PDB file of C-alpha atoms in Angstrom:
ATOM      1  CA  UNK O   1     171.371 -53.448 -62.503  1.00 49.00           C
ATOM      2  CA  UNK O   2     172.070 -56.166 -65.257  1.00 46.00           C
ATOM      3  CA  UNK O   3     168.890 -57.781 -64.302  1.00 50.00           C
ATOM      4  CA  UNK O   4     166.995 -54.832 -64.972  1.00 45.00           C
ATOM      5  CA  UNK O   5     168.487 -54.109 -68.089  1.00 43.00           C
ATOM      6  CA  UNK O   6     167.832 -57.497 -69.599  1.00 41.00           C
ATOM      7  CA  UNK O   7     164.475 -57.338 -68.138  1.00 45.00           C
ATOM      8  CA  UNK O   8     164.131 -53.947 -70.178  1.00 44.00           C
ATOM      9  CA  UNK O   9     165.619 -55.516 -73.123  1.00 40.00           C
ATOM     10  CA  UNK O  10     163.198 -58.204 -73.015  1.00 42.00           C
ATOM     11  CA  UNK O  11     160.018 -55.917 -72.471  1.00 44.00           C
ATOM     12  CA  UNK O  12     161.193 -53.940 -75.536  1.00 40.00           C
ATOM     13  CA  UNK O  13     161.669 -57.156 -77.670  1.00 41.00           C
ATOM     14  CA  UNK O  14     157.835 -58.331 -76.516  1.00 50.00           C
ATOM     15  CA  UNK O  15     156.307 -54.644 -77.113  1.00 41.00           C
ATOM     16  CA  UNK O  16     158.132 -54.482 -80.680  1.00 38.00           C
ATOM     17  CA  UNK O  17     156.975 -58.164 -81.237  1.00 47.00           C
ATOM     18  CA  UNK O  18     153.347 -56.996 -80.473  1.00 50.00           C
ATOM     19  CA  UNK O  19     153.546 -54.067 -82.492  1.00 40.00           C
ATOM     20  CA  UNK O  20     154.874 -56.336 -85.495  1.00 41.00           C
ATOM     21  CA  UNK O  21     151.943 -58.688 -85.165  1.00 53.00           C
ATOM     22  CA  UNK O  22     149.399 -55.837 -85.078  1.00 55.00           C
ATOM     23  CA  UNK O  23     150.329 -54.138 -87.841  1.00 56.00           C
ATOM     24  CA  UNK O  24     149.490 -57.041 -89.478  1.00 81.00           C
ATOM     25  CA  UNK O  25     146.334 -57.696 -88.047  1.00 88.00           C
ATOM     26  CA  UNK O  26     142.762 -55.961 -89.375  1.00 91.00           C
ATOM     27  CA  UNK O  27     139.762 -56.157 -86.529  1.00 90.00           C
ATOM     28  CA  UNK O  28     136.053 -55.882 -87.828  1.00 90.00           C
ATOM     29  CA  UNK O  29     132.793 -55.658 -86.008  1.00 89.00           C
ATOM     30  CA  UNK O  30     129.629 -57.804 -86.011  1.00 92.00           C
ATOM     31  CA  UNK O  31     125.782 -57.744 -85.013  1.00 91.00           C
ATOM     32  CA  UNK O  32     124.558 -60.505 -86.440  1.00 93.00           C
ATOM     33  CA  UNK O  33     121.090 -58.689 -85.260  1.00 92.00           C
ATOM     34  CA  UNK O  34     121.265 -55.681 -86.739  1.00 90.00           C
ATOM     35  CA  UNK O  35     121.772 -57.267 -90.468  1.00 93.00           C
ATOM     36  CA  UNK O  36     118.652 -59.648 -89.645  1.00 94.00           C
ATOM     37  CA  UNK O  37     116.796 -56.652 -88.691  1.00 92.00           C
ATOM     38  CA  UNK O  38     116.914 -55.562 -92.590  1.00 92.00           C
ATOM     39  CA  UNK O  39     116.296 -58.505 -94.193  1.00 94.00           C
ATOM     40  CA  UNK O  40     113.228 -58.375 -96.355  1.00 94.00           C
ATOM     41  CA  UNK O  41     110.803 -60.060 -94.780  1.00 92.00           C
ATOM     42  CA  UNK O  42     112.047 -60.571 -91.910  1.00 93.00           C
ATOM     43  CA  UNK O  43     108.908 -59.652 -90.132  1.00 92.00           C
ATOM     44  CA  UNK O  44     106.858 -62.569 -90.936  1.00 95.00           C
ATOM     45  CA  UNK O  45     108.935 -64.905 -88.568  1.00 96.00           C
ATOM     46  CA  UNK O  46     107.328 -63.307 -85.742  1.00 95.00           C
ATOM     47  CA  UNK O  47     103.863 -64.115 -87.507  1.00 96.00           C
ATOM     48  CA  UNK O  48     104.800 -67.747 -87.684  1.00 97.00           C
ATOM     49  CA  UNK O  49     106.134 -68.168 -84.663  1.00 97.00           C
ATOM     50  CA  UNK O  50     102.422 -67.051 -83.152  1.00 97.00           C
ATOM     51  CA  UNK O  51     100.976 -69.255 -85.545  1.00 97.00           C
ATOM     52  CA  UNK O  52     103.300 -72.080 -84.195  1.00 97.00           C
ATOM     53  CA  UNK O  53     102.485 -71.510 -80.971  1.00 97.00           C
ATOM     54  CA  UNK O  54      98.223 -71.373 -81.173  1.00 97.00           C
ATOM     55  CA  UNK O  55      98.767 -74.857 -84.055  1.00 97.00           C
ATOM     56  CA  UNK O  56     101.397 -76.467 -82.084  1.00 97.00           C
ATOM     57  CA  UNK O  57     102.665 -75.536 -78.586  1.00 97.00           C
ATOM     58  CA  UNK O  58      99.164 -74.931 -77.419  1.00 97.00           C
ATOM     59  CA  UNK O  59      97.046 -78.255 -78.643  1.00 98.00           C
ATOM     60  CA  UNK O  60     100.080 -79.712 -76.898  1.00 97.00           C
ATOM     61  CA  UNK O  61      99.824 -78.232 -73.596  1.00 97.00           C
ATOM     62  CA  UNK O  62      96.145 -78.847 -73.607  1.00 97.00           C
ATOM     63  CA  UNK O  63      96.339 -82.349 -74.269  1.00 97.00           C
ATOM     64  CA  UNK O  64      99.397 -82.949 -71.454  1.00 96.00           C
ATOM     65  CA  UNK O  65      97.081 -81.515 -69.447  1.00 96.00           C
ATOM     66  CA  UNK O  66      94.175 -83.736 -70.136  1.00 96.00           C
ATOM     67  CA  UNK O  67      95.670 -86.887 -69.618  1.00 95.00           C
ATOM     68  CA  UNK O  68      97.034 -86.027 -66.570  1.00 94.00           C
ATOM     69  CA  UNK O  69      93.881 -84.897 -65.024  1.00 95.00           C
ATOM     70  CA  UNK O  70      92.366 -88.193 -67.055  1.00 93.00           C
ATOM     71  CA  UNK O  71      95.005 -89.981 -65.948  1.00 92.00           C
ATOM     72  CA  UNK O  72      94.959 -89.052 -62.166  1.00 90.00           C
ATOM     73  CA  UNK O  73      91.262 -89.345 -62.121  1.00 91.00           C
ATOM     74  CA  UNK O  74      91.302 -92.695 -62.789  1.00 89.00           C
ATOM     75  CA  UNK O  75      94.520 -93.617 -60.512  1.00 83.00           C
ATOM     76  CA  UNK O  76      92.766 -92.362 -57.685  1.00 86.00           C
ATOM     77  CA  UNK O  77      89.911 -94.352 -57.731  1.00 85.00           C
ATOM     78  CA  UNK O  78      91.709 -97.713 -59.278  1.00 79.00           C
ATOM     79  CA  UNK O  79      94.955 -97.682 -57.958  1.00 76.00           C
ATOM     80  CA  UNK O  80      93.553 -99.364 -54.919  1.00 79.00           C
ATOM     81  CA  UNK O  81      93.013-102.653 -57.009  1.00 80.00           C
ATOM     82  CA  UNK O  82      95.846-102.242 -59.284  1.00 80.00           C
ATOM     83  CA  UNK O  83      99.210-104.452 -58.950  1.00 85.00           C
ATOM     84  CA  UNK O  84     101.762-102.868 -57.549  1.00 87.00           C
ATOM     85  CA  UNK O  85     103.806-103.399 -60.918  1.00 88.00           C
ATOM     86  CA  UNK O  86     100.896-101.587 -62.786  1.00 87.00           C
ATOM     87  CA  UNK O  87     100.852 -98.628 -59.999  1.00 85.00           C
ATOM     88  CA  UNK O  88     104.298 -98.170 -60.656  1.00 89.00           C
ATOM     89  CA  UNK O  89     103.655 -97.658 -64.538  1.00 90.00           C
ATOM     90  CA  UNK O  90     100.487 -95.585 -64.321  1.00 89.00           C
ATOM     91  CA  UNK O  91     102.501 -93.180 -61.593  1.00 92.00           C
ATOM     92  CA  UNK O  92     105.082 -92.817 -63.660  1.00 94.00           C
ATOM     93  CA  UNK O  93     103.325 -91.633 -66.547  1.00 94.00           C
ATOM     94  CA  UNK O  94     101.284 -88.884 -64.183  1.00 94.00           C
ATOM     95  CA  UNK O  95     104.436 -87.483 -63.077  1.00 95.00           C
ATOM     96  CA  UNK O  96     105.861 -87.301 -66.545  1.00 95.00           C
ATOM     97  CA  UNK O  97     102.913 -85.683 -67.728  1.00 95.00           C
ATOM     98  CA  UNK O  98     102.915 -83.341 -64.360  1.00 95.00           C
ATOM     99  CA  UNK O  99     107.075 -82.360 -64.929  1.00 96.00           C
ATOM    100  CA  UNK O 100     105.934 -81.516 -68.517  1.00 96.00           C
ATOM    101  CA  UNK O 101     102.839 -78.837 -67.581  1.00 96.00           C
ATOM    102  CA  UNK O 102     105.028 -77.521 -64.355  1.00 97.00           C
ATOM    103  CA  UNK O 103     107.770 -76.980 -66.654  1.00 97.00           C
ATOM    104  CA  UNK O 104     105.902 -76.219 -69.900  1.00 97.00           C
ATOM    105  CA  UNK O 105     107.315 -72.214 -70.173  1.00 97.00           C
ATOM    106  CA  UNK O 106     110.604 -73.531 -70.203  1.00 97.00           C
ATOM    107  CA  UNK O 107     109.895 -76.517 -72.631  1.00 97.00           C
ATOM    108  CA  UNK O 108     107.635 -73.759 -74.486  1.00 97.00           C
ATOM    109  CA  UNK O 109     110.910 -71.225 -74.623  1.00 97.00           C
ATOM    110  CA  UNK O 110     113.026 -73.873 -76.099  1.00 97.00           C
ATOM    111  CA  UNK O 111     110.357 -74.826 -78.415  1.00 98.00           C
ATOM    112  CA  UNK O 112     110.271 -71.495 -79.889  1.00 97.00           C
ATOM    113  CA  UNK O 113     114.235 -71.016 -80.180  1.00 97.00           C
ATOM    114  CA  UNK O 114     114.463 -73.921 -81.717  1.00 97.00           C
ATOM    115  CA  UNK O 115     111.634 -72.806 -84.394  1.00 98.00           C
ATOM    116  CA  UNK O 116     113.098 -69.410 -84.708  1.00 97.00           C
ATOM    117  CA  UNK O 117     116.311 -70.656 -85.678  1.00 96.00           C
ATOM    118  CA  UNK O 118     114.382 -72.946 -88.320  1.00 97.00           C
ATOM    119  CA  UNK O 119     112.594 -70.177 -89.712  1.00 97.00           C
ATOM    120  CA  UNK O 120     115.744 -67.924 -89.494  1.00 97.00           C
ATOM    121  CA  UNK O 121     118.528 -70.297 -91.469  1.00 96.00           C
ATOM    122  CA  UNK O 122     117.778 -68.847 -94.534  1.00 96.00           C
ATOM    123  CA  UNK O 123     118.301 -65.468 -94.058  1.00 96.00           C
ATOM    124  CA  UNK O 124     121.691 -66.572 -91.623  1.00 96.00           C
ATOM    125  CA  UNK O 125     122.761 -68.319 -94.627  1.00 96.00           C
ATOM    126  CA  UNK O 126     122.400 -64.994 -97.280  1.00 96.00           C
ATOM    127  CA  UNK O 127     124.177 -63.198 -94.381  1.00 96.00           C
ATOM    128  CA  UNK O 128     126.807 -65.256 -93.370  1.00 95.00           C
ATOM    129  CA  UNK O 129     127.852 -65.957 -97.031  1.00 96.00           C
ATOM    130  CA  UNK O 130     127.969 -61.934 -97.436  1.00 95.00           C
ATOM    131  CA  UNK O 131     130.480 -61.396 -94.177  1.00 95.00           C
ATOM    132  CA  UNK O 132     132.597 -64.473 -94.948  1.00 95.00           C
ATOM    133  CA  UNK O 133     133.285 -63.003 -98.596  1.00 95.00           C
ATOM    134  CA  UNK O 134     133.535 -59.736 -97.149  1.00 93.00           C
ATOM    135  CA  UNK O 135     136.144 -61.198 -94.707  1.00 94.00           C
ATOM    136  CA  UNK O 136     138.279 -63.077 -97.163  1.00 94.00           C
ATOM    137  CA  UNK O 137     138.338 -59.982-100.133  1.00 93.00           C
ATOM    138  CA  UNK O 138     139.075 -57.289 -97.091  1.00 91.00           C
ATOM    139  CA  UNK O 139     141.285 -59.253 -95.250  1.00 92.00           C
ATOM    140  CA  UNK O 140     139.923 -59.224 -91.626  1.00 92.00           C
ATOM    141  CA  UNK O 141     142.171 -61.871 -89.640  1.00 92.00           C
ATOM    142  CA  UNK O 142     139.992 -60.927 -86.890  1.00 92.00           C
ATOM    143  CA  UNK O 143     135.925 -60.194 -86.308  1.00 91.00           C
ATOM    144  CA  UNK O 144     134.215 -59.471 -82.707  1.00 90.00           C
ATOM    145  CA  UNK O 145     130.784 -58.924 -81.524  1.00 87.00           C
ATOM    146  CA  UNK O 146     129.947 -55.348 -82.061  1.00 82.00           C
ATOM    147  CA  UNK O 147     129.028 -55.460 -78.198  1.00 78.00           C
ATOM    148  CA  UNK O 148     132.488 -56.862 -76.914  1.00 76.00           C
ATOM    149  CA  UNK O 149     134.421 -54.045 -78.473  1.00 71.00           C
ATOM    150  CA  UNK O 150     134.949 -50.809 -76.598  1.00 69.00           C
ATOM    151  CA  UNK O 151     136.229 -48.824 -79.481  1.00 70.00           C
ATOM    152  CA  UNK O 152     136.098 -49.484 -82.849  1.00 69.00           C
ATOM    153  CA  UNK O 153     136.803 -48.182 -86.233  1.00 69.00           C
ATOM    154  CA  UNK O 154     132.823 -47.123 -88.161  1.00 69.00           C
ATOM    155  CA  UNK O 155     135.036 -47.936 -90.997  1.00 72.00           C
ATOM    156  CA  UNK O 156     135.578 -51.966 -90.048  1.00 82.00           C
ATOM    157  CA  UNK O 157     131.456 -52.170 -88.778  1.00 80.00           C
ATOM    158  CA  UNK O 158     130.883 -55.462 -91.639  1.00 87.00           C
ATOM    159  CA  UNK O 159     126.971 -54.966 -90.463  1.00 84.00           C
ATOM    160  CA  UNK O 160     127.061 -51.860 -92.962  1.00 82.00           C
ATOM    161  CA  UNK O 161     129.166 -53.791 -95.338  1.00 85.00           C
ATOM    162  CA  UNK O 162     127.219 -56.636 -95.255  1.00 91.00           C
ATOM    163  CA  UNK O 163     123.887 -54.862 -95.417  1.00 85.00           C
ATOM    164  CA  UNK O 164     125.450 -52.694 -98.434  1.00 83.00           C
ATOM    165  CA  UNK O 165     126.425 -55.938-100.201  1.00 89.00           C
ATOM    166  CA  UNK O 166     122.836 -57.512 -99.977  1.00 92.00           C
ATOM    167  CA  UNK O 167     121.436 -54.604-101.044  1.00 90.00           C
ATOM    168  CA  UNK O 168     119.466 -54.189 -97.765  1.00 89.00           C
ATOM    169  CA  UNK O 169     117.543 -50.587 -97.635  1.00 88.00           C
ATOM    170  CA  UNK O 170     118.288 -48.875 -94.357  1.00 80.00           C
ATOM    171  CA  UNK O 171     115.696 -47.495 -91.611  1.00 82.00           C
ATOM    172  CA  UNK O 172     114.967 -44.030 -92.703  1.00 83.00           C
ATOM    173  CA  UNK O 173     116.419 -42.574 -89.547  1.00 83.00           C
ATOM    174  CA  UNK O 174     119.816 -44.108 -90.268  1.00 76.00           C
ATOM    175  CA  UNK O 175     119.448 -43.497 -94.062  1.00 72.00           C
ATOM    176  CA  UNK O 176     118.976 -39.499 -92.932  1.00 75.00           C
ATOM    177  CA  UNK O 177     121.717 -39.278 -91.279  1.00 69.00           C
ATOM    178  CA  UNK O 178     124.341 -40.863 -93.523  1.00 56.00           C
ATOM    179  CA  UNK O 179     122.625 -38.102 -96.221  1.00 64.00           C
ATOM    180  CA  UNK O 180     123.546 -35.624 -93.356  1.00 70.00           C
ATOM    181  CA  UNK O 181     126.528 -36.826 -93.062  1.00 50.00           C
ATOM    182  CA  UNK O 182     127.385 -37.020 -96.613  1.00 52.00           C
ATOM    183  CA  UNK O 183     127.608 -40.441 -96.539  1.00 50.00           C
ATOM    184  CA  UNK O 184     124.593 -41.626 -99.033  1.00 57.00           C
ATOM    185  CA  UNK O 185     124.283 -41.173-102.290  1.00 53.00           C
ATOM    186  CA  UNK O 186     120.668 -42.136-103.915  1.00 48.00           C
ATOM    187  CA  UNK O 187     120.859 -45.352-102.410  1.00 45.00           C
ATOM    188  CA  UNK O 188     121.557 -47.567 -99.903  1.00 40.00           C
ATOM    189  CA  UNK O 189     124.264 -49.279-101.949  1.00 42.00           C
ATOM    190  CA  UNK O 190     125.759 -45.949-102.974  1.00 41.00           C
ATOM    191  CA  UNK O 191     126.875 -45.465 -98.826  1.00 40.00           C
ATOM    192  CA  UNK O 192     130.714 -46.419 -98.186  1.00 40.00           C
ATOM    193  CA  UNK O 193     131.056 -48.857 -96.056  1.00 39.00           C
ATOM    194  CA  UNK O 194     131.091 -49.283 -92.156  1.00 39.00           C
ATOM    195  CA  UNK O 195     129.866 -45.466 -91.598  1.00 40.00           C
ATOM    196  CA  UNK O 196     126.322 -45.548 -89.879  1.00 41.00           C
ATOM    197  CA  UNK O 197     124.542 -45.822 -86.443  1.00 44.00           C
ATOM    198  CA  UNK O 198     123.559 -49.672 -85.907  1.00 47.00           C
ATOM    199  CA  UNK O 199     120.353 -50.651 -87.424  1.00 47.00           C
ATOM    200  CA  UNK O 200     117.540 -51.468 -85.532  1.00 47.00           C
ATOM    201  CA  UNK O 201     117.808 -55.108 -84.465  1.00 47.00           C
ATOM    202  CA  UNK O 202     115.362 -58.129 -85.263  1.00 48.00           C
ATOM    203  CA  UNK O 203     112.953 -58.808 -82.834  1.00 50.00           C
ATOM    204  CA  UNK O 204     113.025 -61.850 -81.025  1.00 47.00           C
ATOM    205  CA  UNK O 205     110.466 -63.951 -79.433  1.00 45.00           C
TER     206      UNK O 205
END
């Protein structure tokens, strides 16, 4: 019976312990996403990424695959004459040229992420700087992934706070039904903040 007791005791102590600690925590949401999806702009990333594929990615793929059929062309009817120590090179530089063109939509994806993110840093930046002086003036000790949250507060959503301290002009669905919902004044920057659907996010590639 003792055992119990202290057991209960201790329970109690760790449930009042938790309750002390979130009292003083404040949880906020995040869609990194959505806010990109307003940016002004924003749309001509997907432009330049097609135009980075047909100037770049694609005068590369054709000439990996020229020099290996050039290449294995002339292995094939050489190779017989060649020393072994020259064989070895000339294979090896087929095959690299093969793994490339067998792997090339992989290489190509990477290609493109790694563009994307190039062409997307300076919006991140205007964002980021928003949300972390969002973060430090509110007081969020905590912010999640909108999409790891079951339940959350519309008021503690920092994509609407962000997108209301860049100015960003919402989709006229979501604009509609903050006015519905008596949520927007005459503009964007008039809504309070963290009370609207999620904004359509930025496409990606």
């Amino acid at each position: 019976m003792k055992k119990v007791l202290v057991g209960c005791v201790v329970i109690a102590a760790s449930l009042l312990c938790c309750l002390q600690s979130n009292a003083q925590m404040k949880i906020g949401t995040f869609d990194e996403q959505s806010v990109l999806g307003l940016m002004p702009g924003i749309q001509k990333v997907d432009t330049l990424l097609q135009k980075y594929v047909a100037d770049s990615l694609k005068p590369e793929y054709d000439y990996e695959l020229s020099e290996l059929m050039r290449l294995d062309s002339s292995f094939k009817k050489d190779s017989a004459g060649m020393q072994p120590s020259t064989r070895s090179i000339v294979q090896k530089e087929i095959n690299q040229h093969k793994y490339k063109i067998v792997n090339w939509q992989q290489y190509q994806n990477q290609q493109l992420e790694q563009k994307q993110e190039e062409l997307l840093y300076p919006y991140k930046q205007k964002i980021y700087a928003s949300l972390e002086k969002i973060i430090k003036e509110q007081k969020y000790t905590h912010v999640f992934k909108s999409d790891m949250l079951l339940v959350a507060p519309p008021q503690d959503n920092l994509v609407i706070k962000v997108a209301l301290d860049l100015k960003l002009k919402f989709p006229k669905d979501v604009e509609d039904q903050l006015r519905a919902q008596g949520l927007l004044g005459s503009s964007p920057a008039s809504a309070p903040a963290g009370t609207t659907p999620k904004p359509k996010p930025a496409n990606k590639n």
